[in-house]
Amino acid sequence: MAKELWEGNAAIAEAAIRAGVEAFFGYPITPQTEVLEHFSKRLPELGRVFLQAESEVASINMVYGAACAGARVMTSSSSPGVSLMQEGFSYIACSEVPAVVTNIMRGGPGLGNVQPAQGDYFQAVKSAGHGDFHMIVLAPANVQEAIDLMVLAFDLAEKYRTIVMFVADGSIGQMMEPAEMPPMRPVRPPEERPDWALTGAQGRKPNIITSLYLGAENMERVNLRLQAKLKEIAANEVRWKEYSTEDADLLLVAFGTVGRVCQTVVREAREKGLKVGLLRPITLWPFPSGRIAELAEQVRGVLVVEMNAGQMVEDVRLAVEGRRPVRFYGRMGGPIPLPDEILPEMEKLDAECR
Amino acid sequence: MATVEIPADMELVYKYPESLTEAHTHYCPGCTHGVIHRLIAEVLDELGVRERTIGIAPVGCSVLAYYYFNMDFAEAAHGRAPAMATGLKRVSPDKVVFTYQGDGDLAAIGTAEIIHAVNRGELFTTIFVNNAIYGMTGGQMAPTTLPGQVTTSSPYGRDVETAGFPIHMAELVGQLPGAAYVTRQAVLDVPGIRRTKKAIKLAFQTQLAGLGFSMVEVLSTCGTNWHMGPLEALEWAKEHMVEYFPLGDTKMTDRVRALKEGK
Ligand SMILES: Cc1ncc(C[n+]2csc(CCOP(=O)(O)OP(=O)(O)O)c2C)c(N)n1
C-alpha cells in the first residue's frame, strides 16, 4: 500500500480498525479526541461498535465487559482520563482479559494543559493501578511507528491475555506525516472467540471471569501465575531502537517525541566530534535494561532526556547500576526539549566523564 | 444431586433449577439473596436461555453469585456492572445479559453507570436488591437507608439534614426514555415472591424482545445487619420499607404491556 498523509490520532484509530478492532468505547479529551472522532465515523459504517461513554470510568469498564466476551476492543484517553481508568486496569490485569488503551499524554499534574508531555511514565510503567501488575507499554516516536505498534498492541494483548498501553504525546497525536496503513484484517467472527470467553455455556461448563480470590493462598497462587506471565513477557517482548551506538562512547536514552529529537542531537554532536549514540526504548515496560547495561560497559556516560521531571531516568540508573554517571535533562508541562538545549548537556557530560 | 425415577402416572411439577449450581450459598440465615437467585434461575430455565445467558455479579454480599448460577458470569468492580454489561451486550447482541446489584453498588458508587446505561436503552436486565444497608461491609448506611435508621455509620439514626434522603431508584430510572420496563417488588412473603418472579420474567422477556432496558428493584432484608431474626426482619421491611418504597411498576411501555398481555 502506498504512503498517505496521516494525522497521528486518526492514524492510531485507523490502524486499530485495520487490526480488526470490534468495538471502541471512549470519552472526549484533548489531545486525543480525534481518535474518538475517527472511530465515531468509521466504526458504524463498518458495522462495528462505537459508543461514547459517560466517563472514562465507564469506558474502561465497557472495554472490560466486551473483552470478557472475547472481542477485540480498546479505549483511548489522555492523562486525566487515564487516571480515572486505573481501577479498571487493575481488574482487567487480574482477570487476564486482553485490552488495549492509548494515552495521548498531556501536561500535568491536575488538569494541567493540553501540551505534549511525558509525565505519565511512572503511572504507565510502575503504578498502573492497585496490586502487583504491569501493563505492556508501547511508545511510538512517529506516525508510522504509531500505526505499526497499534497493530502489535492487539496481538500482544491477546497473546498474553493482558492489558497493553500505548503512550504517545500530543505532538505525535496531532502531527501529520506520510505513513503506510496495513491492509484491513477481517474481524474475527463471534463463533471464533476464545474458549475462555463469556459466550454462553452451551454444551460446556460455565466460564467465570473474576478478580476475586478470597483465600490468602489462592490469591498468592494467582499472583504467582501473573508474575510468571510478566516474566515471560519481559523475556520475549523488549523492543528498542539504536542509532549510531556501534562506536559510541556517550549514550543518550530518550523515548517517544524526545527520542526523535535526540536523533538530531546525535547528528549534531557527531559533527562536533562527540561520539554520541542513542537508545530509544519502544517498550517502556518491559524496559530494555539488559541492552542499556551492555552499553553502559561501552560508554563513558549516559544522558537521559524526557518531557518530565525525571522518571525513566530511574530505570536507566537501575540498569546502569552505578557503572557510569547517568545525568538527566528534562522539560515539563509542554516545552519539547530541543537539540540546542540538549547538546550543551551532552558536552557537559563529555567533560565530566573524561 | 439425587435423581429419582418419576412413576408413569405422575407428573414432575417442581424441580431444582438447572440455572443454579448445587453449591450451598454463603448467605446468612434468612437472607433473601438466595430467594432472588432462585427466582432468576427458574425464569431463565422457563425461557430456555441458560446456555446463552451471561450474568454480571456486583461487589456486595452477592459478589460470589457466580458460584450459584450455572452459567457464564463475570465479576465487576463496585458499581460498574452496568458499564460491563453494556460492553458485553454490544459485542454479543444475541446473548441474554443481566446485572445483579445491591443498593450501595447501584445507587451510590455506580449511579452514573446505571443512569447512563438506562438512558441509552441498553438491552440488558438489572436485578436490583434493595436491603436498605451495606451488607457485605458490615451494616453501614446505604443511599436507601430509611430516615432515622440506625446503622454502623449512622449510629444516631440517618439524619436527612446531613445524610440526605433515601433514593428511589425505580422511580428515577423509570423516568428515562431508554427504560422499557421498571418495577419495584418485594420478596417479603409468598404472594410477593410470586409477583417478583413474574416481574423478573417480564424483564427478561423485555430484553429478549429487544424492547429496551428492564429493571426489577426487589425489597429485601438483612437480618444480620438490622440485628433482627429472619421473621422479624421480614415484618420490619413490610412495615417500614414498603411504605417508603411503594411497590409497583414505574415504567411499562405499551409494547411491554402488549408482551405482558400476550398480544
Ligand atoms: C471501590 C470500592 N469501594 C468500596 C468497597 C467496599 N465495599 C464492598 S461491598 C460494599 C457495599 C455493598 O453494599 P450493597 O451494594 O448494598 O450490597 P449488599 O452487600 O448489601 O448486598 C462496599 C462499600 C469496594 N469493594 N470497592
XYZ file of C-alpha atoms and ligand atoms in Angstrom:
643
model
C 0.000 0.000 0.000
C 1.209 3.498 -0.793
C 2.089 6.186 1.708
C -0.591 8.725 2.539
C -0.600 11.807 4.733
C -1.964 10.846 8.146
C -2.585 12.814 11.312
C -1.278 10.814 14.288
C -4.552 10.444 16.178
C -6.568 9.436 13.123
C -3.789 7.066 12.127
C -3.913 5.375 15.535
C -7.661 4.811 15.185
C -7.436 3.639 11.581
C -4.596 1.244 12.424
C -6.756 -0.292 15.161
C -9.578 -0.666 12.650
C -7.215 -2.372 10.201
C -6.111 -4.630 13.071
C -9.697 -5.829 13.450
C -10.913 -3.879 16.472
C -14.589 -4.749 17.010
C -15.570 -2.057 19.483
C -14.371 1.280 20.812
C -15.652 2.914 23.993
C -14.315 6.339 24.918
C -14.790 9.836 26.243
C -13.560 13.064 24.627
C -10.398 14.690 25.955
C -7.768 16.819 24.237
C -5.282 15.986 22.764
C -6.732 12.584 21.811
C -10.274 13.499 20.762
C -9.512 12.878 17.079
C -9.002 9.190 17.930
C -12.571 9.007 19.224
C -13.907 11.095 16.350
C -12.270 8.899 13.734
C -13.816 5.809 15.329
C -17.214 7.529 15.541
C -17.186 7.975 11.783
C -15.595 4.702 10.686
C -16.921 2.021 13.019
C -20.638 2.470 12.295
C -20.000 2.412 8.533
C -18.140 -0.888 9.014
C -20.956 -2.312 11.165
C -18.795 -2.328 14.294
C -19.446 -0.825 17.732
C -18.718 2.788 18.659
C -20.007 4.164 21.942
C -19.294 7.492 23.605
C -19.377 6.650 27.295
C -20.438 8.880 30.180
C -16.928 8.876 31.663
C -13.572 7.171 31.451
C -14.628 5.025 34.422
C -17.475 3.745 32.278
C -15.408 3.386 29.093
C -12.769 1.180 30.692
C -15.478 -0.990 32.249
C -17.247 -1.265 28.888
C -13.908 -2.379 27.476
C -13.641 -4.877 30.344
C -17.109 -6.264 29.578
C -16.517 -6.534 25.838
C -13.097 -8.088 26.445
C -14.755 -10.703 28.691
C -16.885 -11.592 25.668
C -13.659 -12.249 23.744
C -13.995 -9.276 21.403
C -11.074 -7.140 20.179
C -11.680 -3.895 21.972
C -9.981 -0.688 23.012
C -10.369 2.730 24.562
C -8.340 5.878 24.302
C -7.793 8.885 26.501
C -5.332 11.428 27.790
C -3.728 11.821 31.207
C -6.661 12.908 33.455
C -8.935 10.346 31.804
C -6.348 7.621 32.176
C -6.180 8.333 35.915
C -9.903 7.592 36.073
C -9.387 4.283 34.298
C -6.882 2.894 36.734
C -9.445 0.938 38.730
C -10.352 -0.855 35.517
C -6.737 -1.572 34.560
C -6.238 -3.432 37.802
C -9.379 -5.554 37.390
C -8.532 -6.317 33.764
C -4.977 -7.310 34.653
C -6.124 -9.707 37.358
C -8.928 -11.156 35.225
C -6.468 -11.729 32.371
C -8.591 -10.428 29.535
C -6.938 -8.660 26.595
C -7.452 -4.915 26.207
C -5.695 -2.008 24.525
C -5.641 1.540 25.881
C -3.953 4.594 24.428
C -2.775 7.537 26.483
C -2.031 10.613 24.396
C -0.257 12.275 27.304
C -0.679 15.937 28.180
C 0.820 18.309 30.727
C 0.016 17.691 34.386
C -0.449 17.261 37.275
C -4.107 18.120 37.763
C -5.980 19.421 34.795
C -2.593 20.590 33.575
C -2.760 21.643 29.966
C -3.089 20.081 26.535
C 0.569 20.402 25.598
C 2.749 17.381 24.846
C 4.306 15.779 27.935
C 5.669 12.503 29.270
C 4.686 12.973 32.889
C 2.686 9.736 32.969
C 5.708 7.437 32.603
C 5.570 6.352 36.243
C 1.820 5.808 36.037
C 2.082 3.679 32.908
C 5.161 1.708 33.862
C 5.129 1.435 37.641
C 1.762 2.209 39.085
C -0.971 1.388 36.615
C -3.371 0.569 39.452
C -3.599 -1.156 42.823
C -1.929 -4.512 43.305
C 1.067 -6.177 41.665
C 0.918 -5.967 37.902
C 2.411 -4.294 34.881
C 0.897 -3.320 31.594
C 2.876 -3.773 28.397
C 3.686 -0.167 27.471
C 4.426 0.799 23.863
C 5.823 4.228 22.949
C 5.998 5.315 19.290
C 8.178 8.185 18.076
C 6.434 8.929 14.781
C 3.183 8.300 12.960
C 4.363 5.213 11.063
C 5.576 3.608 14.251
C 2.286 4.528 15.937
C 0.446 2.592 13.229
C 2.716 -0.431 13.466
C 2.618 -0.528 17.262
C -1.161 -0.249 17.311
C -1.410 -3.471 15.325
C 1.193 -5.097 17.563
C -0.703 -3.916 20.655
C -3.694 -6.138 19.852
C -1.527 -9.130 19.062
C 0.377 -8.816 22.331
C -2.792 -8.201 24.345
C -4.335 -11.396 23.001
C -1.191 -13.494 23.065
C -0.639 -12.823 26.760
C -4.244 -12.040 27.759
C -3.083 -8.793 29.238
C -3.544 -5.061 29.067
C -1.420 -3.106 26.621
C -0.992 0.620 26.938
C 0.091 2.723 24.045
C 1.627 6.030 25.190
C 2.267 8.935 22.908
C 2.173 12.647 23.488
C 0.044 15.301 21.898
C 2.689 16.178 19.333
C 2.612 12.668 17.839
C -1.176 12.651 18.108
C -1.540 15.871 16.182
C 1.326 15.882 13.687
C 0.763 14.965 10.033
C 3.230 12.640 8.344
C 3.318 10.353 5.354
C 2.708 6.806 6.537
C 1.553 3.457 5.245
C -1.504 1.683 6.646
C -1.560 -2.090 6.890
C -4.228 -3.928 4.881
C -7.624 -4.463 6.519
C -7.686 -7.630 8.620
C -11.076 -9.303 8.756
C -12.891 -9.012 12.062
C -12.885 -12.281 13.955
C -16.371 -13.794 13.734
C -18.160 -14.299 17.077
C -18.079 -18.092 16.722
C -14.280 -17.962 16.777
C -13.994 -16.155 20.093
C -11.505 -17.731 22.515
C -12.617 -20.669 24.648
C -12.170 -18.789 27.933
C -14.573 -16.030 26.831
C -18.107 -15.457 28.107
C -20.111 -16.647 25.137
C -22.838 -18.617 26.912
C -22.288 -22.030 28.500
C -23.667 -24.031 25.613
C -22.654 -27.676 25.944
C -19.792 -26.781 28.253
C -19.120 -25.810 31.839
C -19.693 -22.144 32.702
C -16.788 -19.742 32.230
C -16.213 -17.345 35.098
C -14.140 -14.192 34.821
C -13.307 -12.684 38.174
C -10.580 -10.864 40.046
C -11.775 -12.038 43.470
C -9.747 -14.709 45.276
C -10.714 -14.731 48.916
C -8.195 -17.174 50.387
C -4.655 -15.944 51.037
C -3.109 -18.985 49.344
C -5.470 -18.706 46.424
C -4.650 -15.057 45.855
C -0.958 -15.792 46.095
C -1.273 -18.571 43.530
C -2.948 -16.142 41.114
C -0.250 -13.567 41.773
C 2.483 -16.102 41.118
C 0.822 -17.007 37.830
C 0.568 -13.335 36.851
C 4.201 -12.764 37.774
C 5.295 -15.784 35.729
C 3.442 -14.331 32.757
C 5.074 -10.928 33.248
C 8.453 -12.655 33.382
C 7.735 -14.351 30.090
C 6.725 -11.013 28.563
C 9.885 -9.407 29.917
C 11.959 -12.197 28.345
C 10.298 -12.040 24.914
C 8.892 -8.633 24.190
C 11.523 -5.992 24.908
C 11.800 -3.624 21.966
C 14.047 -0.639 21.324
C 15.927 1.137 18.548
C 19.553 2.198 18.461
C 21.168 4.988 16.478
C 24.953 5.216 15.992
C 25.703 3.134 19.067
C 28.328 0.882 17.389
C 31.253 3.186 18.190
C 29.534 5.475 20.706
C 31.273 6.453 23.920
C 28.435 8.660 25.153
C 24.853 7.396 25.292
C 21.550 9.222 25.029
C 18.379 7.495 26.200
C 15.015 9.013 25.273
C 11.576 7.745 24.210
C 8.697 8.972 22.070
C 8.902 12.500 20.695
C 12.097 13.211 22.645
C 13.638 10.058 21.206
C 13.034 11.570 17.824
C 14.531 14.939 18.767
C 17.601 13.134 20.097
C 18.300 11.664 16.660
C 19.136 15.213 15.600
C 21.262 15.620 18.722
C 23.282 12.542 17.730
C 23.938 14.030 14.283
C 24.887 17.447 15.572
C 27.056 16.043 18.365
C 28.935 13.890 15.895
C 29.525 16.964 13.713
C 31.184 18.469 16.794
C 33.333 15.365 17.221
C 31.420 13.753 20.102
C 30.822 10.045 19.579
C 27.212 10.001 20.756
C 24.763 7.110 20.309
C 21.065 6.927 21.108
C 18.947 4.155 22.566
C 15.222 4.740 22.169
C 13.051 2.340 24.204
C 9.934 1.295 22.289
C 8.599 -0.886 25.103
C 8.712 1.173 28.299
C 7.618 -1.979 30.075
C 9.330 -4.352 29.659
C 12.277 -1.954 29.716
C 15.435 -2.610 27.644
C 17.527 -2.813 30.809
C 19.743 -5.615 29.514
C 20.865 -3.690 26.449
C 21.381 -0.493 28.454
C 23.562 -2.446 30.902
C 25.670 -3.723 27.964
C 26.047 -0.243 26.507
C 26.990 1.095 29.945
C 30.114 -1.058 29.700
C 30.968 0.556 26.373
C 30.303 4.268 27.040
C 31.726 6.857 29.424
C 28.413 8.373 30.494
C 24.675 8.409 29.885
C 22.270 11.324 29.404
C 18.533 10.727 29.719
C 16.189 13.322 28.230
C 12.464 13.377 28.964
C 9.446 15.671 28.966
C 9.028 15.305 32.722
C 10.990 15.838 35.932
C 12.994 12.641 35.500
C 11.049 9.405 35.505
C 12.534 6.934 33.008
C 15.962 8.044 34.233
C 15.310 5.937 37.342
C 15.008 2.809 35.209
C 18.151 3.732 33.305
C 20.017 4.134 36.615
C 18.728 0.745 37.757
C 20.043 -0.774 34.531
C 23.400 1.002 34.678
C 23.857 0.013 38.336
C 26.347 2.772 39.062
C 28.803 1.663 36.365
C 28.735 5.098 34.717
C 27.393 8.556 35.537
C 23.749 8.926 34.473
C 22.628 12.523 34.011
C 19.204 13.969 33.239
C 17.743 16.813 31.256
C 14.006 17.459 31.109
C 11.281 19.988 30.398
C 7.819 19.809 31.920
C 4.302 20.810 31.027
C 4.601 21.375 27.306
C 8.007 22.591 26.088
C 9.724 19.989 23.938
C 13.473 19.819 24.690
C 15.277 20.959 21.551
C 18.708 19.986 20.225
C 20.071 23.412 21.153
C 19.300 22.717 24.808
C 20.332 19.067 24.814
C 23.669 19.492 23.049
C 25.235 21.609 25.862
C 24.116 18.928 28.348
C 25.896 16.355 26.205
C 29.041 18.499 26.190
C 28.849 18.820 29.979
C 28.596 15.043 30.291
C 31.562 14.644 27.933
C 33.659 16.988 30.070
C 32.582 15.284 33.273
C 33.457 11.798 32.009
C 36.887 12.471 30.523
C -27.773 -34.388 43.168
C -30.014 -37.392 43.603
C -32.041 -38.393 40.577
C -35.387 -40.043 41.060
C -37.421 -42.039 38.564
C -40.817 -40.434 38.093
C -43.572 -43.044 38.016
C -45.544 -43.108 34.785
C -48.739 -41.918 36.446
C -47.078 -38.847 37.948
C -46.004 -35.553 36.513
C -42.960 -33.523 37.555
C -44.234 -30.137 38.693
C -41.304 -28.727 40.654
C -37.591 -29.307 40.466
C -34.211 -27.826 41.240
C -33.480 -25.240 38.536
C -30.830 -26.128 36.015
C -29.718 -22.496 36.119
C -28.461 -22.934 39.696
C -25.364 -24.898 40.673
C -25.523 -27.287 43.598
C -23.266 -25.091 45.734
C -24.563 -24.062 49.147
C -24.733 -20.294 49.394
C -22.753 -18.340 51.960
C -25.721 -16.061 52.696
C -26.820 -15.503 56.292
C -29.875 -17.373 57.595
C -32.987 -15.536 56.438
C -31.193 -13.516 53.757
C -33.362 -13.015 50.688
C -30.494 -13.061 48.137
C -30.985 -16.836 47.901
C -34.705 -16.472 47.144
C -33.983 -13.918 44.418
C -31.247 -16.128 42.890
C -33.728 -18.966 42.716
C -36.389 -16.822 41.042
C -33.927 -15.684 38.362
C -32.833 -19.275 37.812
C -36.410 -20.510 37.437
C -37.169 -17.751 34.948
C -34.060 -18.467 32.850
C -34.982 -22.174 32.840
C -38.530 -21.402 31.773
C -37.336 -19.127 28.994
C -34.812 -21.769 27.903
C -31.958 -19.284 27.697
C -29.483 -20.525 30.327
C -26.927 -21.512 27.702
C -26.874 -18.059 26.186
C -27.110 -16.007 29.361
C -24.212 -14.076 30.848
C -24.542 -12.644 34.336
C -22.549 -9.883 35.967
C -22.053 -10.005 39.719
C -21.583 -6.870 41.805
C -19.375 -6.065 44.759
C -21.536 -6.679 47.795
C -22.900 -9.743 49.561
C -23.738 -11.301 46.194
C -20.177 -10.890 44.913
C -19.929 -14.694 44.687
C -23.201 -15.107 42.763
C -21.210 -16.813 40.003
C -20.750 -19.830 42.273
C -24.504 -20.236 42.499
C -25.662 -19.527 38.948
C -24.935 -22.281 36.459
C -23.963 -20.050 33.522
C -21.200 -17.789 32.238
C -20.504 -14.990 34.693
C -18.230 -12.004 35.218
C -17.438 -10.190 38.450
C -17.491 -6.392 38.106
C -15.796 -3.648 40.090
C -18.047 -1.988 42.689
C -20.881 -0.243 40.832
C -19.536 -0.834 37.323
C -21.702 -3.802 36.346
C -23.933 -1.727 34.019
C -20.883 -0.482 32.091
C -19.540 -4.033 31.811
C -22.949 -5.277 30.726
C -23.050 -2.531 28.098
C -19.707 -3.591 26.623
C -20.586 -7.262 26.755
C -24.025 -6.931 25.210
C -22.888 -4.554 22.475
C -20.428 -7.122 21.149
C -22.743 -10.092 21.850
C -26.213 -8.889 20.841
C -27.597 -12.440 20.650
C -26.833 -13.157 24.318
C -29.034 -12.542 27.345
C -27.171 -10.275 29.765
C -28.118 -9.308 33.297
C -26.555 -7.473 36.212
C -27.298 -8.347 39.814
C -26.608 -5.392 42.105
C -27.099 -4.198 45.655
C -28.145 -0.707 46.713
C -24.654 0.503 47.573
C -23.415 -0.865 44.276
C -26.189 0.543 42.076
C -27.459 3.611 43.946
C -24.202 5.019 45.376
C -20.898 4.224 43.697
C -22.475 3.060 40.441
C -25.133 5.752 39.972
C -23.566 7.230 36.845
C -23.151 3.825 35.205
C -26.749 2.710 35.776
C -28.345 6.028 34.806
C -26.471 6.231 31.517
C -26.954 2.578 30.652
C -30.697 3.054 31.123
C -30.673 6.305 29.217
C -29.053 4.617 26.238
C -31.723 1.943 26.415
C -29.128 -0.803 26.754
C -30.673 -4.196 26.093
C -29.832 -5.889 29.373
C -31.739 -6.568 32.571
C -30.852 -5.387 36.056
C -31.950 -7.111 39.232
C -31.530 -4.503 41.937
C -31.628 -5.795 45.508
C -32.566 -3.065 47.966
C -31.920 -4.087 51.570
C -31.509 -0.523 52.871
C -27.977 -1.203 54.081
C -24.403 -2.120 53.092
C -24.483 -5.797 53.974
C -21.061 -7.008 52.977
C -19.018 -4.379 54.766
C -20.932 -4.876 57.989
C -24.041 -2.725 58.002
C -23.153 0.852 57.094
C -25.646 3.415 55.848
C -26.700 2.943 52.222
C -28.274 5.539 49.929
C -31.514 3.610 50.563
C -31.249 3.584 54.372
C -34.503 4.921 55.856
C -34.634 8.257 57.730
C -33.789 7.625 61.360
C -32.495 4.108 60.660
C -29.538 3.189 62.856
C -26.559 1.643 61.063
C -22.885 1.283 61.975
C -22.138 4.548 60.167
C -25.311 6.356 61.227
C -25.261 5.434 64.929
C -27.675 8.268 65.788
C -30.045 7.277 63.002
C -29.923 8.576 59.435
C -30.226 12.332 59.721
C -31.679 13.563 56.449
C -30.365 17.056 57.166
C -26.801 15.872 56.782
C -27.044 12.489 55.021
C -29.832 13.193 52.536
C -32.894 11.115 51.807
C -33.195 7.520 50.622
C -33.005 7.330 46.829
C -35.958 5.925 44.912
C -34.117 4.198 42.110
C -37.094 2.559 40.399
C -38.781 5.962 40.086
C -35.585 7.684 38.973
C -34.693 5.089 36.367
C -38.293 4.667 35.210
C -38.344 8.314 34.107
C -35.685 7.783 31.483
C -36.833 7.177 27.913
C -34.406 4.247 27.485
C -36.250 2.239 30.133
C -38.909 -0.133 28.783
C -39.895 -1.908 31.983
C -39.044 -0.894 35.544
C -40.809 -2.182 38.613
C -40.379 -2.455 42.383
C -41.332 -5.739 44.028
C -40.696 -7.361 47.412
C -39.793 -10.889 48.485
C -41.172 -10.490 51.998
C -43.997 -13.069 51.734
C -45.188 -15.758 49.352
C -47.515 -13.586 47.231
C -44.707 -11.036 46.916
C -42.251 -13.735 45.865
C -44.681 -14.889 43.166
C -45.179 -11.350 41.894
C -41.419 -10.789 41.904
C -40.925 -13.889 39.783
C -43.494 -12.671 37.270
C -41.741 -9.300 37.139
C -38.325 -10.907 36.622
C -39.773 -12.991 33.812
C -41.285 -9.961 32.119
C -37.984 -8.109 32.494
C -36.086 -10.857 30.667
C -38.837 -11.126 28.056
C -38.476 -7.383 27.503
C -34.796 -7.922 26.820
C -35.406 -10.906 24.557
C -37.896 -8.880 22.529
C -35.344 -6.064 22.246
C -37.743 -3.513 23.716
C -35.254 -1.605 25.876
C -33.737 -1.628 29.329
C -35.521 -3.534 32.100
C -35.023 -3.452 35.861
C -36.650 -5.149 38.827
C -35.947 -3.499 42.167
C -36.505 -6.064 44.894
C -37.118 -5.019 48.506
C -35.099 -7.387 50.571
C -33.941 -7.962 54.152
C -30.664 -8.032 56.021
C -31.495 -9.575 59.386
C -27.847 -9.776 60.369
C -27.083 -6.086 59.988
C -30.521 -4.941 61.052
C -29.939 -7.036 64.194
C -33.200 -8.930 63.776
C -34.260 -12.527 63.346
C -35.380 -13.578 59.849
C -39.128 -13.270 60.566
C -38.751 -10.012 62.446
C -36.740 -8.633 59.513
C -39.500 -9.558 57.060
C -42.064 -7.833 59.273
C -39.871 -4.733 59.687
C -39.386 -4.461 55.939
C -43.130 -4.814 55.301
C -43.911 -2.205 57.892
C -41.219 0.369 57.106
C -39.605 -0.205 53.725
C -42.743 -0.780 51.677
C -44.171 2.470 52.998
C -41.121 4.389 51.883
C -40.540 2.434 48.670
C -44.003 1.796 47.191
C -44.386 -1.409 45.198
C -45.449 -1.456 41.563
C -44.346 -0.548 38.060
C -42.666 2.791 37.480
C -42.357 2.209 33.744
C -44.101 -0.068 31.300
C -44.096 0.921 27.659
C -47.052 -0.028 25.501
C -45.006 -2.701 23.800
C -44.043 -4.264 27.133
C -47.700 -4.159 28.168
C -48.658 -5.926 24.963
C -45.940 -8.505 25.666
C -47.294 -8.989 29.181
C -50.837 -9.414 27.935
C -49.640 -11.870 25.339
C -50.547 -9.768 22.330
C -14.220 0.879 45.116
C -14.724 0.164 46.300
N -15.160 0.858 47.375
C -15.611 0.210 48.471
C -15.649 -1.153 48.502
C -16.117 -1.853 49.756
N -17.456 -2.445 49.638
C -17.642 -3.730 49.353
S -19.246 -4.174 49.317
C -19.749 -2.615 49.718
C -21.191 -2.282 49.921
C -22.132 -3.228 49.315
O -23.431 -2.922 49.680
P -24.647 -3.222 48.739
O -24.347 -2.846 47.333
O -25.821 -2.564 49.349
O -24.807 -4.808 48.730
P -25.118 -5.828 49.924
O -23.789 -6.228 50.468
O -25.970 -5.121 50.930
O -25.818 -6.977 49.263
C -18.645 -1.783 49.878
C -18.757 -0.359 50.250
C -15.171 -1.847 47.348
N -15.136 -3.190 47.297
N -14.737 -1.168 46.277
